[in-house]
mmCIF file of C-alpha atoms in Angstrom:
data_model
loop_
_atom_site.group_PDB
_atom_site.id
_atom_site.type_symbol
_atom_site.label_atom_id
_atom_site.label_comp_id
_atom_site.label_asym_id
_atom_site.label_seq_id
_atom_site.Cartn_x
_atom_site.Cartn_y
_atom_site.Cartn_z
ATOM 1 C CA PRO A 14 82.830 46.720 106.173
ATOM 2 C CA LEU A 15 86.022 45.837 104.292
ATOM 3 C CA HIS A 16 84.971 42.184 103.953
ATOM 4 C CA TRP A 17 81.587 43.306 102.595
ATOM 5 C CA LEU A 18 83.309 45.541 100.037
ATOM 6 C CA GLN A 19 85.668 42.743 98.916
ATOM 7 C CA ALA A 20 82.740 40.330 98.575
ATOM 8 C CA GLY A 21 80.879 42.893 96.478
ATOM 9 C CA VAL A 22 83.843 43.294 94.133
ATOM 10 C CA LEU A 23 84.106 39.515 93.708
ATOM 11 C CA ARG A 24 80.393 39.256 92.927
ATOM 12 C CA GLN A 25 80.703 41.946 90.288
ATOM 13 C CA ARG A 26 83.677 40.174 88.694
ATOM 14 C CA TYR A 27 81.806 36.871 88.537
ATOM 15 C CA GLU A 28 78.856 38.627 86.950
ATOM 16 C CA ARG A 29 81.083 40.175 84.304
ATOM 17 C CA VAL A 30 82.583 36.879 83.189
ATOM 18 C CA ILE A 31 79.170 35.152 83.117
ATOM 19 C CA LEU A 32 77.627 37.930 81.057
ATOM 20 C CA ASP A 33 80.494 37.821 78.580
ATOM 21 C CA ARG A 34 80.326 34.022 78.265
ATOM 22 C CA LEU A 35 76.629 34.274 77.424
ATOM 23 C CA ARG A 36 77.769 35.929 74.209
ATOM 24 C CA ASN A 37 81.113 34.175 73.625
ATOM 25 C CA PRO A 38 81.309 30.403 74.223
ATOM 26 C CA TRP A 39 84.588 28.620 74.920
ATOM 27 C CA MET A 40 85.824 26.684 71.870
ATOM 28 C CA PHE A 41 88.944 24.582 71.315
ATOM 29 C CA GLU A 42 90.175 21.817 69.032
ATOM 30 C CA ALA A 43 90.269 18.196 70.226
ATOM 31 C CA SER A 44 92.995 15.779 69.130
ATOM 32 C CA TRP A 45 90.520 12.946 68.499
ATOM 33 C CA PRO A 46 88.591 12.499 66.317
ATOM 34 C CA GLU A 47 90.885 14.449 64.016
ATOM 35 C CA GLY A 48 89.457 17.849 63.139
ATOM 36 C CA SER A 49 86.875 17.811 65.948
ATOM 37 C CA GLN A 50 86.093 20.739 68.237
ATOM 38 C CA VAL A 51 84.704 21.152 71.776
ATOM 39 C CA THR A 52 82.299 24.005 72.532
ATOM 40 C CA ALA A 53 81.048 25.049 75.979
ATOM 41 C CA ARG A 54 78.143 27.478 76.060
ATOM 42 C CA LEU A 55 76.143 29.193 78.835
ATOM 43 C CA THR A 56 72.600 30.461 78.163
ATOM 44 C CA PRO A 57 70.183 32.451 80.357
ATOM 45 C CA ARG A 58 66.891 30.783 81.259
ATOM 46 C CA GLY A 59 64.123 33.084 80.080
ATOM 47 C CA ALA A 60 64.128 36.739 79.080
ATOM 48 C CA ASP A 61 65.079 38.129 82.497
ATOM 49 C CA LEU A 62 68.870 38.034 82.446
ATOM 50 C CA SER A 63 69.454 39.202 86.004
ATOM 51 C CA SER A 64 66.979 36.593 87.296
ATOM 52 C CA SER A 65 68.871 33.873 85.401
ATOM 53 C CA LEU A 66 72.134 35.012 86.941
ATOM 54 C CA ARG A 67 70.592 34.745 90.389
ATOM 55 C CA ASP A 68 68.734 31.483 89.921
ATOM 56 C CA ARG A 69 69.605 29.307 86.932
ATOM 57 C CA LEU A 70 71.743 29.156 83.809
ATOM 58 C CA SER A 71 71.681 26.544 81.068
ATOM 59 C CA ILE A 72 74.940 24.900 80.018
ATOM 60 C CA GLU A 73 75.763 22.868 76.933
ATOM 61 C CA VAL A 74 79.086 21.220 76.129
ATOM 62 C CA LEU A 75 79.437 19.413 72.809
ATOM 63 C CA LEU A 76 81.950 17.828 70.483
ATOM 64 C CA ALA A 77 81.454 18.245 66.731
ATOM 65 C CA ASP A 78 83.414 16.662 63.894
ATOM 66 C CA ARG A 79 85.120 18.496 61.032
ATOM 67 C CA THR A 80 81.768 18.765 59.208
ATOM 68 C CA THR A 81 80.196 20.364 62.336
ATOM 69 C CA SER A 82 78.030 17.277 62.942
ATOM 70 C CA ILE A 83 77.549 16.828 66.692
ATOM 71 C CA LEU A 84 78.936 13.503 67.909
ATOM 72 C CA ALA A 85 78.133 13.956 71.608
ATOM 73 C CA SER A 86 76.735 16.647 73.870
ATOM 74 C CA VAL A 87 75.834 17.293 77.485
ATOM 75 C CA ARG A 88 73.032 19.672 78.473
ATOM 76 C CA GLY A 89 72.311 20.811 81.984
ATOM 77 C CA SER A 90 71.303 23.556 84.390
ATOM 78 C CA LEU A 91 73.400 25.443 86.919
ATOM 79 C CA LEU A 92 71.216 25.923 89.995
ATOM 80 C CA MET A 93 72.924 29.019 91.330
ATOM 81 C CA GLN A 94 71.294 29.121 94.764
ATOM 82 C CA LYS A 95 71.740 25.408 95.446
ATOM 83 C CA HIS A 96 75.276 25.289 93.956
ATOM 84 C CA ILE A 97 74.309 22.189 91.951
ATOM 85 C CA SER A 98 75.081 21.481 88.301
ATOM 86 C CA ARG A 99 72.266 19.215 87.107
ATOM 87 C CA VAL A 100 72.828 17.168 83.947
ATOM 88 C CA ILE A 101 69.632 16.915 81.903
ATOM 89 C CA TRP A 102 70.836 15.020 78.830
ATOM 90 C CA LEU A 103 73.940 13.164 77.672
ATOM 91 C CA GLY A 104 73.912 12.008 74.044
ATOM 92 C CA ARG A 105 72.876 13.883 70.906
ATOM 93 C CA SER A 106 69.861 15.903 69.809
ATOM 94 C CA GLY A 107 66.574 14.160 69.168
ATOM 95 C CA SER A 108 67.067 11.836 72.162
ATOM 96 C CA ARG A 109 69.799 9.977 70.289
ATOM 97 C CA ALA A 110 72.730 8.232 71.924
ATOM 98 C CA VAL A 111 76.357 9.267 71.512
ATOM 99 C CA HIS A 112 77.537 8.689 67.917
ATOM 100 C CA PRO A 113 78.636 5.044 67.337
ATOM 101 C CA SER A 114 81.996 6.159 65.942
ATOM 102 C CA ILE A 115 83.127 7.418 69.371
ATOM 103 C CA ARG A 116 80.952 5.462 71.793
ATOM 104 C CA GLY A 117 82.882 3.453 74.376
ATOM 105 C CA ARG A 118 86.329 4.474 73.112
ATOM 106 C CA ARG A 119 88.511 5.653 76.006
ATOM 107 C CA MET A 120 90.894 7.919 74.146
ATOM 108 C CA TYR A 121 91.642 10.645 76.684
ATOM 109 C CA ALA A 122 93.741 10.564 79.861
ATOM 110 C CA THR A 123 92.651 12.544 82.933
ATOM 111 C CA GLN A 124 94.483 13.957 85.939
ATOM 112 C CA ALA A 125 93.408 10.842 87.829
ATOM 113 C CA SER A 126 95.491 8.787 85.357
ATOM 114 C CA ASP A 127 92.391 7.117 83.942
ATOM 115 C CA HIS A 128 91.327 7.050 80.307
ATOM 116 C CA VAL A 129 87.793 8.214 79.575
ATOM 117 C CA THR A 130 85.375 8.352 76.674
ATOM 118 C CA ILE A 131 84.386 11.607 75.002
ATOM 119 C CA ALA A 132 80.995 11.509 76.740
ATOM 120 C CA VAL A 133 82.643 11.340 80.159
ATOM 121 C CA GLY A 134 85.131 13.994 79.067
ATOM 122 C CA LEU A 135 82.268 16.357 78.229
ATOM 123 C CA LEU A 136 80.875 15.766 81.725
ATOM 124 C CA GLY A 137 84.296 16.811 82.969
ATOM 125 C CA VAL A 138 84.132 20.096 81.068
ATOM 126 C CA VAL A 139 80.690 20.721 82.581
ATOM 127 C CA ALA A 140 82.247 20.139 86.012
ATOM 128 C CA VAL A 141 85.078 22.595 85.266
ATOM 129 C CA VAL A 142 82.757 25.411 84.157
ATOM 130 C CA SER A 143 80.339 24.636 86.991
ATOM 131 C CA GLN A 144 83.100 24.822 89.578
ATOM 132 C CA TRP A 145 84.241 28.193 88.209
ATOM 133 C CA LEU A 146 80.748 29.536 88.869
ATOM 134 C CA GLY A 147 80.461 28.265 92.435
ATOM 135 C CA MET A 148 78.748 24.912 91.883
ATOM 136 C CA THR A 149 79.916 22.225 94.310
ATOM 137 C CA SER A 150 78.078 19.130 93.028
ATOM 138 C CA LEU A 151 77.389 17.450 89.685
ATOM 139 C CA GLU A 152 74.014 15.669 89.624
ATOM 140 C CA LEU A 153 72.166 13.495 87.153
ATOM 141 C CA HIS A 154 69.187 11.157 87.025
ATOM 142 C CA ALA A 155 70.118 7.741 85.657
ATOM 143 C CA SER A 156 67.282 6.521 83.452
ATOM 144 C CA ASP A 157 68.216 3.048 82.185
ATOM 145 C CA SER A 158 64.826 1.282 81.936
ATOM 146 C CA GLY A 159 65.448 -0.531 85.211
ATOM 147 C CA SER A 160 68.404 -2.585 83.974
ATOM 148 C CA GLY A 161 70.783 -1.038 86.475
ATOM 149 C CA LYS A 162 73.650 -1.004 83.956
ATOM 150 C CA LEU A 163 73.852 2.776 83.710
ATOM 151 C CA VAL A 164 73.672 3.202 87.471
ATOM 152 C CA GLY A 165 76.446 0.650 87.905
ATOM 153 C CA TYR A 166 78.607 2.379 85.313
ATOM 154 C CA LEU A 167 78.124 5.794 86.901
ATOM 155 C CA ARG A 168 78.972 4.413 90.335
ATOM 156 C CA LYS A 169 82.252 3.124 88.923
ATOM 157 C CA LEU A 170 82.939 6.672 87.757
ATOM 158 C CA GLY A 171 82.420 7.982 91.290
ATOM 159 C CA PHE A 172 78.747 8.952 91.365
ATOM 160 C CA GLU A 173 76.784 8.038 94.498
ATOM 161 C CA GLU A 174 73.149 8.099 95.534
ATOM 162 C CA PRO A 175 72.566 10.797 98.160
ATOM 163 C CA GLY A 176 71.009 8.256 100.539
ATOM 164 C CA GLU A 177 67.874 10.271 101.191
ATOM 165 C CA GLY A 178 64.495 8.671 100.628
ATOM 166 C CA GLU A 179 62.984 9.558 97.264
ATOM 167 C CA ASP A 180 59.773 8.422 95.622
ATOM 168 C CA ASN A 181 61.153 8.988 92.130
ATOM 169 C CA CYS A 182 61.942 5.614 90.542
ATOM 170 C CA THR A 183 64.800 7.177 88.554
ATOM 171 C CA PRO A 184 67.955 7.076 90.706
ATOM 172 C CA ARG A 185 69.493 10.459 91.449
ATOM 173 C CA LEU A 186 73.275 10.294 91.491
ATOM 174 C CA ILE A 187 75.720 12.961 92.611
ATOM 175 C CA THR A 188 79.468 13.578 92.768
ATOM 176 C CA PRO A 189 81.552 16.585 93.880
ATOM 177 C CA CYS A 190 82.537 18.899 91.019
ATOM 178 C CA GLU A 191 86.099 18.877 92.312
ATOM 179 C CA SER A 192 86.293 15.084 91.981
ATOM 180 C CA ALA A 193 84.613 15.159 88.572
ATOM 181 C CA VAL A 194 87.191 17.613 87.235
ATOM 182 C CA LEU A 195 90.034 15.278 88.226
ATOM 183 C CA ALA A 196 88.399 12.031 87.110
ATOM 184 C CA PHE A 197 86.393 13.094 84.036
ATOM 185 C CA CYS A 198 88.003 16.055 82.287
ATOM 186 C CA PRO A 199 90.767 15.054 79.837
ATOM 187 C CA SER A 200 94.078 16.677 80.797
ATOM 188 C CA GLU A 201 94.466 17.837 77.192
ATOM 189 C CA TRP A 202 91.129 19.656 77.312
ATOM 190 C CA LEU A 203 91.743 21.069 80.776
ATOM 191 C CA SER A 204 94.956 22.651 79.518
ATOM 192 C CA ARG A 205 92.929 24.462 76.834
ATOM 193 C CA LEU A 206 90.402 25.879 79.266
ATOM 194 C CA PRO A 207 91.293 29.061 81.166
ATOM 195 C CA SER A 208 93.134 28.514 84.461
ATOM 196 C CA LYS A 209 92.118 30.342 87.625
ATOM 197 C CA GLU A 210 94.997 32.758 87.085
ATOM 198 C CA VAL A 211 93.874 33.507 83.542
ATOM 199 C CA LEU A 212 90.299 33.967 84.711
ATOM 200 C CA ASN A 213 91.422 36.497 87.325
ATOM 201 C CA ALA A 214 93.036 38.553 84.562
ATOM 202 C CA TYR A 215 90.010 37.974 82.331
ATOM 203 C CA PHE A 216 87.665 39.372 84.995
ATOM 204 C CA ASP A 217 89.412 42.733 84.729
ATOM 205 C CA ALA A 218 89.163 42.725 80.918
ATOM 206 C CA ALA A 219 85.512 41.635 80.768
ATOM 207 C CA PRO A 220 82.871 44.246 79.849
ATOM 208 C CA SER A 221 81.251 46.128 82.686
ATOM 209 C CA ALA A 222 78.168 44.426 84.061
ATOM 210 C CA ASP A 223 76.588 47.860 84.532
ATOM 211 C CA SER A 224 76.656 48.405 80.772
ATOM 212 C CA LEU A 225 74.586 45.263 80.227
ATOM 213 C CA ASP A 226 72.397 45.025 83.314
ATOM 214 C CA GLY A 227 72.083 47.198 86.389
ATOM 215 C CA ASN A 228 71.933 44.438 88.972
ATOM 216 C CA VAL A 229 74.783 42.778 90.823
ATOM 217 C CA LEU A 230 74.722 38.999 90.962
ATOM 218 C CA PRO A 231 73.897 37.879 94.520
ATOM 219 C CA ARG A 232 76.075 34.886 95.344
ATOM 220 C CA GLY A 233 75.868 32.310 98.093
ATOM 221 C CA GLN A 234 79.658 31.930 97.971
ATOM 222 C CA THR A 235 82.499 34.341 97.363
#
């Protein structure tokens, strides 16, 4: 009974922080390009908020320059029941690639002592937020017109094919969120995102879930 009660409290705390983040995205300044800013935003899928919290949330992480023009962004879905963070798009709006001014420039060091591009760094932020919310894997479909270059690049980053037979001609690649945080997220950015200790305090300060929605978020993990 005590374990059930503790699990219920944890579920309610997770729901509170998710509900608050749906209204208040994380934002912080980046050191390069000068004057740029990173924004991480969660959005419910559809009008039914409690259903989104149970099943799927949308996530977007972007970097904009001092004029608010978006230079790179990552969009994806958090599949709450499967504990998978699925990347849908990496680039800019309108099916455009990452802005030429930042493309390929490895300006940020990670905890793994590697230097990564802004695009990879944004993937790292997705991994951080995803891991907070119980996701264990970061997944994407590598569409590179059959050249194999993108798949090869992603494998160098640590992505792997699951090894299961699939009819889809677009390779599905996956990596643990924990590994992605270490290898992708710039240490500078990670230091500006809330730590687990800060989040624990934040849970207590977040608005009551009951005031926004009467349902408790059912979680597969606690």
